[in-house]
Coordinates of C-alpha atoms and ligand atoms in Angstrom, one line a residue:
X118 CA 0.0 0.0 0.0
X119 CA 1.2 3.5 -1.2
X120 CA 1.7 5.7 2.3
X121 CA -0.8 8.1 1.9
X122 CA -1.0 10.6 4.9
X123 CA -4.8 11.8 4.8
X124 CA -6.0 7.8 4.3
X125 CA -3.6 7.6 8.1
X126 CA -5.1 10.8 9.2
X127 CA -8.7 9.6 8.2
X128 CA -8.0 6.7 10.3
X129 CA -7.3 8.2 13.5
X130 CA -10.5 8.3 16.5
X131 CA -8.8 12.2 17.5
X132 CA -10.1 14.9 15.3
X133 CA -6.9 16.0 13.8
X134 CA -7.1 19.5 11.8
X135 CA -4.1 21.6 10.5
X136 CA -4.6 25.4 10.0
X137 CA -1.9 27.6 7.7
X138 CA -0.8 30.6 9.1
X139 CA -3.0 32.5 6.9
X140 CA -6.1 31.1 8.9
X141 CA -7.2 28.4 6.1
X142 CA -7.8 25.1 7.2
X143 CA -5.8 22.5 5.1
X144 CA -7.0 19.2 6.4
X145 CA -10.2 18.5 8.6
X146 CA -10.1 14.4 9.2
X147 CA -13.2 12.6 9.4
X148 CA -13.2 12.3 13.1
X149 CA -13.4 16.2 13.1
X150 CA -16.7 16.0 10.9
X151 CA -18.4 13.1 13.1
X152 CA -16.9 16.0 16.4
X153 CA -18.1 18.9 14.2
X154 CA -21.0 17.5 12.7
X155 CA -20.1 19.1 9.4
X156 CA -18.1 17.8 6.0
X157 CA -15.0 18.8 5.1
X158 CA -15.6 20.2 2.1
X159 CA -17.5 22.7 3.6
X160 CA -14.0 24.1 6.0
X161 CA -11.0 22.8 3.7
X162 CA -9.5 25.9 1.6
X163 CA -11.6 28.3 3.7
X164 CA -10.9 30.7 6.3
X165 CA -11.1 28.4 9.7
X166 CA -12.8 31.1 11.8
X167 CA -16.4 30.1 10.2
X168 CA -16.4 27.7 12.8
X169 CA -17.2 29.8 15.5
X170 CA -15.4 28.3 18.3
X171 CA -12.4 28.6 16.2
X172 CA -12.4 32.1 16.0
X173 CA -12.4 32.3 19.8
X174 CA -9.5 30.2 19.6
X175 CA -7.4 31.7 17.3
X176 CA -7.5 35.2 18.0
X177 CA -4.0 35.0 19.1
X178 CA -3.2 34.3 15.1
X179 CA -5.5 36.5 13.6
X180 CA -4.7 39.1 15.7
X181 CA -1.1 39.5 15.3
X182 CA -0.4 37.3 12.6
X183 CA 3.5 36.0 12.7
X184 CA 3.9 36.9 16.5
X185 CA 1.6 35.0 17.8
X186 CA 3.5 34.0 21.1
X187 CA 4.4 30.5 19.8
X188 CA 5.0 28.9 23.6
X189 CA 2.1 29.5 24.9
X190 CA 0.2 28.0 21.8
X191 CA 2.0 25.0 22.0
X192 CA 1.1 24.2 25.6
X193 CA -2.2 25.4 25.3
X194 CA -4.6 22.4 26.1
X195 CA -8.7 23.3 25.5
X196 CA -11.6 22.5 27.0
X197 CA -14.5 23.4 25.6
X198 CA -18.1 22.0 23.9
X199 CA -19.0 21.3 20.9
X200 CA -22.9 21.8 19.6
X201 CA -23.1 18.9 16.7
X202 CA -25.6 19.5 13.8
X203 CA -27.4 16.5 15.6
X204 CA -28.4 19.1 18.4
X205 CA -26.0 17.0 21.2
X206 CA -23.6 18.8 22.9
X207 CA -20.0 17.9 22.8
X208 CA -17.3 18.1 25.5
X209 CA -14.0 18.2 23.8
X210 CA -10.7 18.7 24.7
X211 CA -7.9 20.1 22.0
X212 CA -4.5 20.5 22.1
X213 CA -2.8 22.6 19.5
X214 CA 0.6 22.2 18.3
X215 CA 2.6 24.7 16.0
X216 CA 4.7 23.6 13.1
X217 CA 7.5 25.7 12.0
X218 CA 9.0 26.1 8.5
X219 CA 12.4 23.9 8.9
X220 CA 15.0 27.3 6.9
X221 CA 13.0 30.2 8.2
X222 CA 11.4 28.9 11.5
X223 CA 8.2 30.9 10.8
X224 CA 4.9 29.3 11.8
X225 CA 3.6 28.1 8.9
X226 CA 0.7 25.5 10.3
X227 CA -1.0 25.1 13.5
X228 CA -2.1 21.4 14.3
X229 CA -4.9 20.7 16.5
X230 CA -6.0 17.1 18.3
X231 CA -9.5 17.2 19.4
X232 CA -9.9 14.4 22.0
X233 CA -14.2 13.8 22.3
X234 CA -14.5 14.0 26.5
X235 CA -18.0 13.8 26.6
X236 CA -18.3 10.7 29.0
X237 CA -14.9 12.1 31.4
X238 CA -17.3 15.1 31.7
X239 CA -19.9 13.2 32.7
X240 CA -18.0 11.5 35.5
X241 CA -16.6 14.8 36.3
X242 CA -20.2 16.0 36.7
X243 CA -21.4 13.2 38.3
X244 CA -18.7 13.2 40.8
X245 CA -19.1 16.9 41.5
X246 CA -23.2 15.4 42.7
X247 CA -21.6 12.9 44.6
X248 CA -19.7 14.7 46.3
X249 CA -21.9 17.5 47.0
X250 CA -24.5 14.8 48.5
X251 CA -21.8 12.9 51.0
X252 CA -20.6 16.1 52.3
X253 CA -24.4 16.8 52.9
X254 CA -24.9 13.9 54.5
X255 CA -22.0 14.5 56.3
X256 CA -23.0 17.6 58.1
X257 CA -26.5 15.8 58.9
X258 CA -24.8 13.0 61.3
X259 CA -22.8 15.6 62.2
X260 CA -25.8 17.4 63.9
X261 CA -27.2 14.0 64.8
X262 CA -24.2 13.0 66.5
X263 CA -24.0 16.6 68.1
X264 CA -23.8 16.2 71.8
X265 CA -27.0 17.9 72.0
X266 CA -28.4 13.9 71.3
X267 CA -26.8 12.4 74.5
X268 CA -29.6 12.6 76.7
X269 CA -29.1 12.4 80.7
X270 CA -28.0 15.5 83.3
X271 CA -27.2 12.7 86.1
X272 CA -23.6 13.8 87.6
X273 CA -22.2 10.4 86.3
X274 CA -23.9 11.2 82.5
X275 CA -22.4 15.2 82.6
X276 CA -19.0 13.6 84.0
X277 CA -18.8 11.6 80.8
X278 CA -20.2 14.4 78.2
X279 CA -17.5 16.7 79.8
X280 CA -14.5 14.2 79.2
X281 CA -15.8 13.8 75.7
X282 CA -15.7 17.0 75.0
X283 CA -12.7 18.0 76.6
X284 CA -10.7 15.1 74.4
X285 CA -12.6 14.8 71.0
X286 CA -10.6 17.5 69.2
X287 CA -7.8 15.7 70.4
X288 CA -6.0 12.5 68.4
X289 CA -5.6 10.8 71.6
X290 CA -6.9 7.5 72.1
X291 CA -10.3 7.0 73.7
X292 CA -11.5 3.8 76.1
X293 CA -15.1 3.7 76.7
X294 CA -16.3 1.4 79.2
X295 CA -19.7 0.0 80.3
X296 CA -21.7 -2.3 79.9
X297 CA -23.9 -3.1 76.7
X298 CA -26.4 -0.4 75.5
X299 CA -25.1 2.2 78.1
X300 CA -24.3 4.5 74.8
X301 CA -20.6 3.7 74.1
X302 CA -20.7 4.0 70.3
X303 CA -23.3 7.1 70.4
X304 CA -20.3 8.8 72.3
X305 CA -17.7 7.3 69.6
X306 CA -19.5 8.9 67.3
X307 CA -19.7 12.1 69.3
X308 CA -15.9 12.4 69.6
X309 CA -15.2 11.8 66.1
X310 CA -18.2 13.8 64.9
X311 CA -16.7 16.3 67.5
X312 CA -13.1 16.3 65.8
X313 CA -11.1 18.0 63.3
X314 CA -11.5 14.5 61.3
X315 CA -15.2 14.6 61.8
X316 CA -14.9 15.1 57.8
X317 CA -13.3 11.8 56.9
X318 CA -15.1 8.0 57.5
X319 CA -16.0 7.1 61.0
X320 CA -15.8 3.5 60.8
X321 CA -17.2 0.8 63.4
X322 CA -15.8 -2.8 64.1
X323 CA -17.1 -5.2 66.7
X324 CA -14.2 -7.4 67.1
X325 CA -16.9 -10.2 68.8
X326 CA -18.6 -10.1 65.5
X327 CA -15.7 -12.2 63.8
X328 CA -14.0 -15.5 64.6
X329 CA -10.0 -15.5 65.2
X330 CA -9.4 -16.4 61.9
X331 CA -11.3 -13.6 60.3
X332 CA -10.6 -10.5 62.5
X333 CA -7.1 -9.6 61.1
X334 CA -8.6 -9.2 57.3
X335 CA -11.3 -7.5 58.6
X336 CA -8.5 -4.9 60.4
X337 CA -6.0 -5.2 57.7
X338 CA -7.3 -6.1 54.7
X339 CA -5.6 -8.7 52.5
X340 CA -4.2 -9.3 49.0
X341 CA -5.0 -11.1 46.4
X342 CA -3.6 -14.7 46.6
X343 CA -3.2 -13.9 50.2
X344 CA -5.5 -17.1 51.4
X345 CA -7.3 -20.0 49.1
X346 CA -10.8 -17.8 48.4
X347 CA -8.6 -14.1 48.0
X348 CA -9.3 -13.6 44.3
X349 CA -9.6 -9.7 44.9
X350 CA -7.4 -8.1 47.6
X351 CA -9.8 -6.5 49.9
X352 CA -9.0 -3.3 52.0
X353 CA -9.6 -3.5 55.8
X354 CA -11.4 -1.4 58.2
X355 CA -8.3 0.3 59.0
X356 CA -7.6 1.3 55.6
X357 CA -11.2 2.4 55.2
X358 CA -11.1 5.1 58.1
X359 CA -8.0 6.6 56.7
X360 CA -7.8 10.1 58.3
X361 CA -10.8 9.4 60.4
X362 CA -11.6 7.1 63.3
X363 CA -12.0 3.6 64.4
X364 CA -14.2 2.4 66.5
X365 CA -13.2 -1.1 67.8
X366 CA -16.5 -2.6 69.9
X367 CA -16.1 -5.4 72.4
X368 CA -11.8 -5.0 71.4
X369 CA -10.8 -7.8 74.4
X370 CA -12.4 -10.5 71.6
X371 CA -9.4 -9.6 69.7
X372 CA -7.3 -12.4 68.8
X373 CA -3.9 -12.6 70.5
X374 CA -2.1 -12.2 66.8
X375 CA -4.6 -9.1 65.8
X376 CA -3.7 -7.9 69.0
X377 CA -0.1 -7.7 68.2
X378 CA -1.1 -6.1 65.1
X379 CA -3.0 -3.3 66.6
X380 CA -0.4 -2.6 68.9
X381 CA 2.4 -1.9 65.9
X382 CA -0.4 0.5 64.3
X383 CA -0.8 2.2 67.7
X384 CA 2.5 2.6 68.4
X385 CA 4.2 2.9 64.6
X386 CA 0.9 3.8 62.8
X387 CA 2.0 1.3 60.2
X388 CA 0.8 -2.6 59.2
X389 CA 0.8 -4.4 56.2
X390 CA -2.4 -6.4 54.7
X391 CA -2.3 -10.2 54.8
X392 CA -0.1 -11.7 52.3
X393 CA 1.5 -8.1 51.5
X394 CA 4.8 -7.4 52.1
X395 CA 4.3 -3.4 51.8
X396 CA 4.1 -1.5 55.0
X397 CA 1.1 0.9 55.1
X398 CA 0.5 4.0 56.9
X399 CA -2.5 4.3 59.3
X400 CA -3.6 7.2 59.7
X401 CA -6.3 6.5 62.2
X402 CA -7.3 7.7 65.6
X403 CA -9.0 4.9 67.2
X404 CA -11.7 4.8 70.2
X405 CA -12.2 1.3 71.9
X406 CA -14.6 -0.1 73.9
X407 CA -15.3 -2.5 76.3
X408 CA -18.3 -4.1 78.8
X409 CA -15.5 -6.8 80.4
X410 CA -12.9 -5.7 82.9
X411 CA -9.8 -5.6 81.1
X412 CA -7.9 -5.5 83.9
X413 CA -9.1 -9.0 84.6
X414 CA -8.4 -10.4 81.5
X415 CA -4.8 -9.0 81.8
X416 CA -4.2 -10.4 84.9
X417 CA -5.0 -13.8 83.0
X418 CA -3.1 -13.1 79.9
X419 CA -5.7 -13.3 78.1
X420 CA -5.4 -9.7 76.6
X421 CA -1.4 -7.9 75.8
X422 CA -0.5 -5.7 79.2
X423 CA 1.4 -3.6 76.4
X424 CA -2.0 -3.1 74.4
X425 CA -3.8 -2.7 77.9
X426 CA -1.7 0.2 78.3
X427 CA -1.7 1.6 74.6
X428 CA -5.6 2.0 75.3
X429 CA -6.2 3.0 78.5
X430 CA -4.9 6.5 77.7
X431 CA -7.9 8.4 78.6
X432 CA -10.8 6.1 80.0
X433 CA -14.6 7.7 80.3
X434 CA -16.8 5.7 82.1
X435 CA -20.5 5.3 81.1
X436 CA -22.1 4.1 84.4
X437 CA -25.5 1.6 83.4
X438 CA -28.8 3.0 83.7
X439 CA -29.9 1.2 87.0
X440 CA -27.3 3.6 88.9
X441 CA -28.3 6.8 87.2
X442 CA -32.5 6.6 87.4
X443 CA -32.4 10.3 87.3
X444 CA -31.8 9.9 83.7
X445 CA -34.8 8.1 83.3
X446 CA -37.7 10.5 83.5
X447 CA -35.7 12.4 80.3
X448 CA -34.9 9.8 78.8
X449 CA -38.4 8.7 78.3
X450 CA -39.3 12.1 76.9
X451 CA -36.5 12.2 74.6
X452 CA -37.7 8.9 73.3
X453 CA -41.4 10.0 72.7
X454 CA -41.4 12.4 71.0
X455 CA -38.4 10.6 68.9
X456 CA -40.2 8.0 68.0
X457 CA -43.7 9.7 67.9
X458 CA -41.8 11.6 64.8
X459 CA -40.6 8.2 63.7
X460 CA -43.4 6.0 63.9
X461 CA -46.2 9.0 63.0
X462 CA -47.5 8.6 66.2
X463 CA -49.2 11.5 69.2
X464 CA -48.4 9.8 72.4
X465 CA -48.0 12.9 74.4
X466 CA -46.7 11.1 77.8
X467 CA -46.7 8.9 80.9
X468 CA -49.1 7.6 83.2
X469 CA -47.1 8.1 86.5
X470 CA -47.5 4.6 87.7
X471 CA -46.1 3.4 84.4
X472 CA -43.3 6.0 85.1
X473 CA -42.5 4.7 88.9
X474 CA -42.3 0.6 87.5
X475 CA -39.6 1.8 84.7
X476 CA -37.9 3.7 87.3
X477 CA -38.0 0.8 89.5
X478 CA -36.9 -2.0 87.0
X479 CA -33.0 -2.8 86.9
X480 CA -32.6 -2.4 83.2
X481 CA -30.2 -5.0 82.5
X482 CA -30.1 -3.9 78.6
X483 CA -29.6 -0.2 79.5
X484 CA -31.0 2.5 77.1
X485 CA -31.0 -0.1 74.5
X486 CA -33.8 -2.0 76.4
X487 CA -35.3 0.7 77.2
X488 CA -35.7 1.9 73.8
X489 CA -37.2 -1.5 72.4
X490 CA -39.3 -1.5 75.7
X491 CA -40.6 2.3 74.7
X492 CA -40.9 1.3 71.1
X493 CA -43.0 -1.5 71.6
X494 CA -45.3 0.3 74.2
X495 CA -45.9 2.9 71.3
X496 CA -47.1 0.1 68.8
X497 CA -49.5 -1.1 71.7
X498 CA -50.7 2.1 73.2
X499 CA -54.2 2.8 72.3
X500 CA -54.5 6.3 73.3
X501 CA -52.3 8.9 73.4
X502 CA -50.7 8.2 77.2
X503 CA -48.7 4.9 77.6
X504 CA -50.6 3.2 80.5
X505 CA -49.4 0.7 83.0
X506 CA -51.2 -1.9 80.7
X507 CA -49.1 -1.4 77.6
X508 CA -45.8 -2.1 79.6
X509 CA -44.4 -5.7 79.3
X510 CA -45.3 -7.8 82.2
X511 CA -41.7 -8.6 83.2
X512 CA -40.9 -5.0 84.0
X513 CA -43.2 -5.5 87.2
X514 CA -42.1 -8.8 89.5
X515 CA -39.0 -9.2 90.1
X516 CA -36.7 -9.9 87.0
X517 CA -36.9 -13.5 85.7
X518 CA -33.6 -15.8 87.1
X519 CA -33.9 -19.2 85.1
X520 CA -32.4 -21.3 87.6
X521 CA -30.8 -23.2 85.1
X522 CA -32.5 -26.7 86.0
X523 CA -34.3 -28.7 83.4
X524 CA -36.0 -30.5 85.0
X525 CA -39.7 -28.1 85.0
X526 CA -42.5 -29.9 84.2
X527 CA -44.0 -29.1 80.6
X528 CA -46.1 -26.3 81.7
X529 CA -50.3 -26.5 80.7
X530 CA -50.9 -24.3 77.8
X531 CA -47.8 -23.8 76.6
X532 CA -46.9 -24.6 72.7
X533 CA -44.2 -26.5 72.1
X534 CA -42.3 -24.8 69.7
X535 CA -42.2 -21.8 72.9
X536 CA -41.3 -24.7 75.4
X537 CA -38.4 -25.6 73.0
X538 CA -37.0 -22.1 72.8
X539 CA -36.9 -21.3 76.2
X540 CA -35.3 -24.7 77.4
X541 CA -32.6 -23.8 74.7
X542 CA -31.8 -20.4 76.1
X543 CA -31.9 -21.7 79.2
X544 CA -29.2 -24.4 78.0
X545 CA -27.1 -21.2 76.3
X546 CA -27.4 -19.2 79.8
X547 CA -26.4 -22.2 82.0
X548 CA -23.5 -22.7 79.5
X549 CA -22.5 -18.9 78.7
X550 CA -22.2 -19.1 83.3
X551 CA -20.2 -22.1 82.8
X552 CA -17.8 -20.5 80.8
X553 CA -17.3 -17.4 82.7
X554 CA -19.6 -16.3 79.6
X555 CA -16.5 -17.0 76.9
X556 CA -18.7 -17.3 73.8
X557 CA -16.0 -19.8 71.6
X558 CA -15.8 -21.8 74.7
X559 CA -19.4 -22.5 75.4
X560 CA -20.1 -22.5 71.1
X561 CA -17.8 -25.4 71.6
X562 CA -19.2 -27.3 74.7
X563 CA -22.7 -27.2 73.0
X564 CA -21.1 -28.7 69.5
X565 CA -22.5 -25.5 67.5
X566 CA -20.3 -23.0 65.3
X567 CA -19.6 -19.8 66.7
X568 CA -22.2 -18.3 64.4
X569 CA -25.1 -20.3 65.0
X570 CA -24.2 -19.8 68.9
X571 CA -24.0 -15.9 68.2
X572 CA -27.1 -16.1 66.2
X573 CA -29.0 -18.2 69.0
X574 CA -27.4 -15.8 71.9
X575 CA -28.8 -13.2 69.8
X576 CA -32.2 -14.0 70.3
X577 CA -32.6 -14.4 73.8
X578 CA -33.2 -11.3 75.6
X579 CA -30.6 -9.6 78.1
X580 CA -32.2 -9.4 80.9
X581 CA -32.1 -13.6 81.1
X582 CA -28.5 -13.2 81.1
X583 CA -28.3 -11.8 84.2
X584 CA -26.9 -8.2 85.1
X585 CA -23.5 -8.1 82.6
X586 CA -21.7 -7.0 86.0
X587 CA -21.7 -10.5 86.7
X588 CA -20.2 -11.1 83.3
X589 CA -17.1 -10.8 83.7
Ligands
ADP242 N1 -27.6 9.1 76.8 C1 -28.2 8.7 75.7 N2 -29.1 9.5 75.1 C2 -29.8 9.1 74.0 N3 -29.8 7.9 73.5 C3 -28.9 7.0 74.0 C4 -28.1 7.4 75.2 N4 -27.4 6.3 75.5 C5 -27.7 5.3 74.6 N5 -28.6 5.8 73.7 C6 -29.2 5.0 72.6 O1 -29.3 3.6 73.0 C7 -28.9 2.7 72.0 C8 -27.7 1.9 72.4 O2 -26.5 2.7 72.5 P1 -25.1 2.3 72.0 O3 -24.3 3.5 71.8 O4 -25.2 1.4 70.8 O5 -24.6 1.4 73.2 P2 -23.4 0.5 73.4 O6 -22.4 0.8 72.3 O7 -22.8 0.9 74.7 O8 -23.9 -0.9 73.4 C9 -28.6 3.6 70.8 O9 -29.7 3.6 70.0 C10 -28.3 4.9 71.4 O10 -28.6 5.9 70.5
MG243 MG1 -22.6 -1.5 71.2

């Protein structure tokens, strides 16, 4: 085949055009008349400017003919959009490049590459939205997560708001201790919502939530290849909160080699994925939390005394409900009128013996319980005051001890499938005492994956479980 420039020209997916110095337009490839919408019959030998974005273009030429500043044409990269015959508007981006005669180094063409961006644009655009909407949704947890959403003025409640405040701008680590559903991760969330990285992810893992094989990808991530099943690598939570924080839930279920792991990040803010050999940077400030003693578990080794340390930087203490009642009466408020707005409800309050048995119950479940318990009274309250007849019946004796023994007769009356379920949870309790309530352990003993066992445990309510105190 005979090398014939315009056939290569014709070829190429850029719009390639060539101008003279004189402002005609010498070649106009067919990319350009798909870009332009127009043939090139109608632009070759004629002035380029009756393309109007042209003109705007190429003042600099027509302006001062040969001293057109040559430099600044030759970097000069375009953005700008096309309107095809077809009515659709192009984004394209141009580059122009100026040839010089080889003896007299005058300009004698100007080349320009039209590159269609159309669907970067979009992205661009769509990005732009994206953007707009997280940081929109951004300011709304941060006024949910505003301390004005802690409920409670009980000295032990203000205590706790006051040392959150006083360290959330802070990088410093943060231990939260108390026992289940005393608020632990609303006030997580305060501090980070609170702090100069309130802008970046806040990012939540309950280290009870995975076995001892899975908690370190989880943390760290892994690569691909790293394990039989890795066909992707997979960033971990710790990657995922980069410049923000980490919340690590129930952290004395870490497993002793995560432990380890968390301790280099702590102390050298670096780790590497599973089955990487590159050392990342963590840039994370972390907030723990725990409703076991850690001291305890220290003592038996069962949790790094260097770690221990690492965390216990700036404890706050979130005393449980059943020692700060005064928080109660608020509480309840706060909750009514939440969930009145939630549920598109008008239950306007109280009846004051209803009040006096929730103050009097020991609220094993903490403000978690007593949010279910409020919920549910809404869905049963008739009228527009919750009545000492909508509260469950178990708020009223004394709270419900299985005793742990079998050996009941079948009750009258009772379906079996009910029967069932409550002899299991009673076998879980007994077992979780057993074990000085260490879930793997008693998963174990009763021949059931740690799963199923979580899954079971997770439908038996708290209270059966006995005050968490005694959990320990
Ligand atoms: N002081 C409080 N004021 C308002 N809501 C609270 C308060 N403490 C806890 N809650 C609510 O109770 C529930 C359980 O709190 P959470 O922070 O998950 O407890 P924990 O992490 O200690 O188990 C959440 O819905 C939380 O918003
Ligand atoms: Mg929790």
């Amino acid at each position: 085949m005979k090398f014939d420039l315009e056939y290569v020209m014709n070829s190429a997916l850029d719009g390639i055009f060539i101008v003279r110095n004189d402002g005609q337009m010498v070649l106009f490839n067919r990319a350009c008349e798909e870009l332009y919408g127009i043939s090139r019959a109608e632009v070759v030998d004629k002035a380029c400017w009756r393309l109007a974005d042209f003109k705007n273009s190429w003042k600099t030429i027509s302006n001062n003919g040969k001293e057109m500043p040559y430099g600044e044409l030759a970097s000069r990269k375009e953005r700008m959009t096309l309107s095809h015959k077809n009515g659709k508007l192009v984004w394209v981006e141009t580059i122009y490049t100026p040839i010089f005669d080889r003896e007299s180094g005058e300009l004698v063409y100007v080349m320009g590459v039209i590159k269609d961006i159309t669907e970067l644009k979009v992205i661009e655009e769509e990005k732009k939205n994206l953007l707009e909407q997280v940081g929109q949704m951004r300011r709304e947890l941060e006024s949910k997560y505003d301390f004005s959403t802690i409920v409670g003025r009980s000295p032990q409640i203000l205590n706790a708001l006051r040392l959150t405040a006083q360290v959330a701008g802070q990088n410093t680590t943060v231990m939260l201790v108390g026992e289940s559903g005393t608020g632990k991760e609303l006030l997580a969330k305060a501090i980070h919502y609170n702090s100069p990285r309130a802008s970046k992810p806040f990012m939540a893992l309950n280290c009870s939530a995975f076995p001892d094989t899975l908690i370190e990808s989880e943390l760290f991530g892994y690569e691909k290849g790293a394990f039989t099943g890795a066909e992707k690598s997979k960033p971990g939570k710790v990657q995922l909160a980069a410049g923000g924080t980490l919340f690590l839930d129930e952290v004395t279920e870490m497993s002793p080699p995560a432990q380890a792991k968390m301790l280099r990040v702590i102390q050298e803010r670096e780790f590497e994925p599973l089955g990487s050999v590159k050392t990342q940077r963590a840039d994370i400030r972390i907030v723990a939390a725990t409703n076991r003693s850690l001291e305890n578990l220290v003592k038996e080794g069962k949790f790094r005394e260097d770690l221990y340390y690492r965390l216990f930087v700036y404890p706050i203490v979130i005393p449980p409900l059943r020692e700060r009642r005064e928080d109660l009466p608020e509480m309840v408020d706060y909750f009514l009128s939440k969930l009145n707005l939630e549920m598109g409800k008008k239950v306007v309050g109280i009846a004051p013996q209803a009040l006096e048995i929730l103050m009097n119950y020991s609220w094993p479940g903490n403000v978690r319980e007593l949010q279910n318990v409020m919920e549910r009274m809404m869905i049963l309250s008739k009228g527009n005051r919750i009545e000492v007849e909508d509260l469950p019946k178990y708020l009223m004796g004394p709270p419900h001890r299985p005793n742990g023994g079998l050996s009941d007769p079948f009750p009258e009356g009772v379906p079996l499938d009910d029967f069932m379920r409550e002899l299991e949870s009673r076998v879980i309790v007994q077992t979780l005492k057993q074990c000085q309530f260490n879930k793997t352990k008693a998963a174990s003993l009763l021949g059931l994956t740690r799963s199923t066992f979580r899954y079971k445990l997770s439908k038996i309510s708290p209270e059966t479980l006995g005050p968490p105190a005694s959990r320990q």
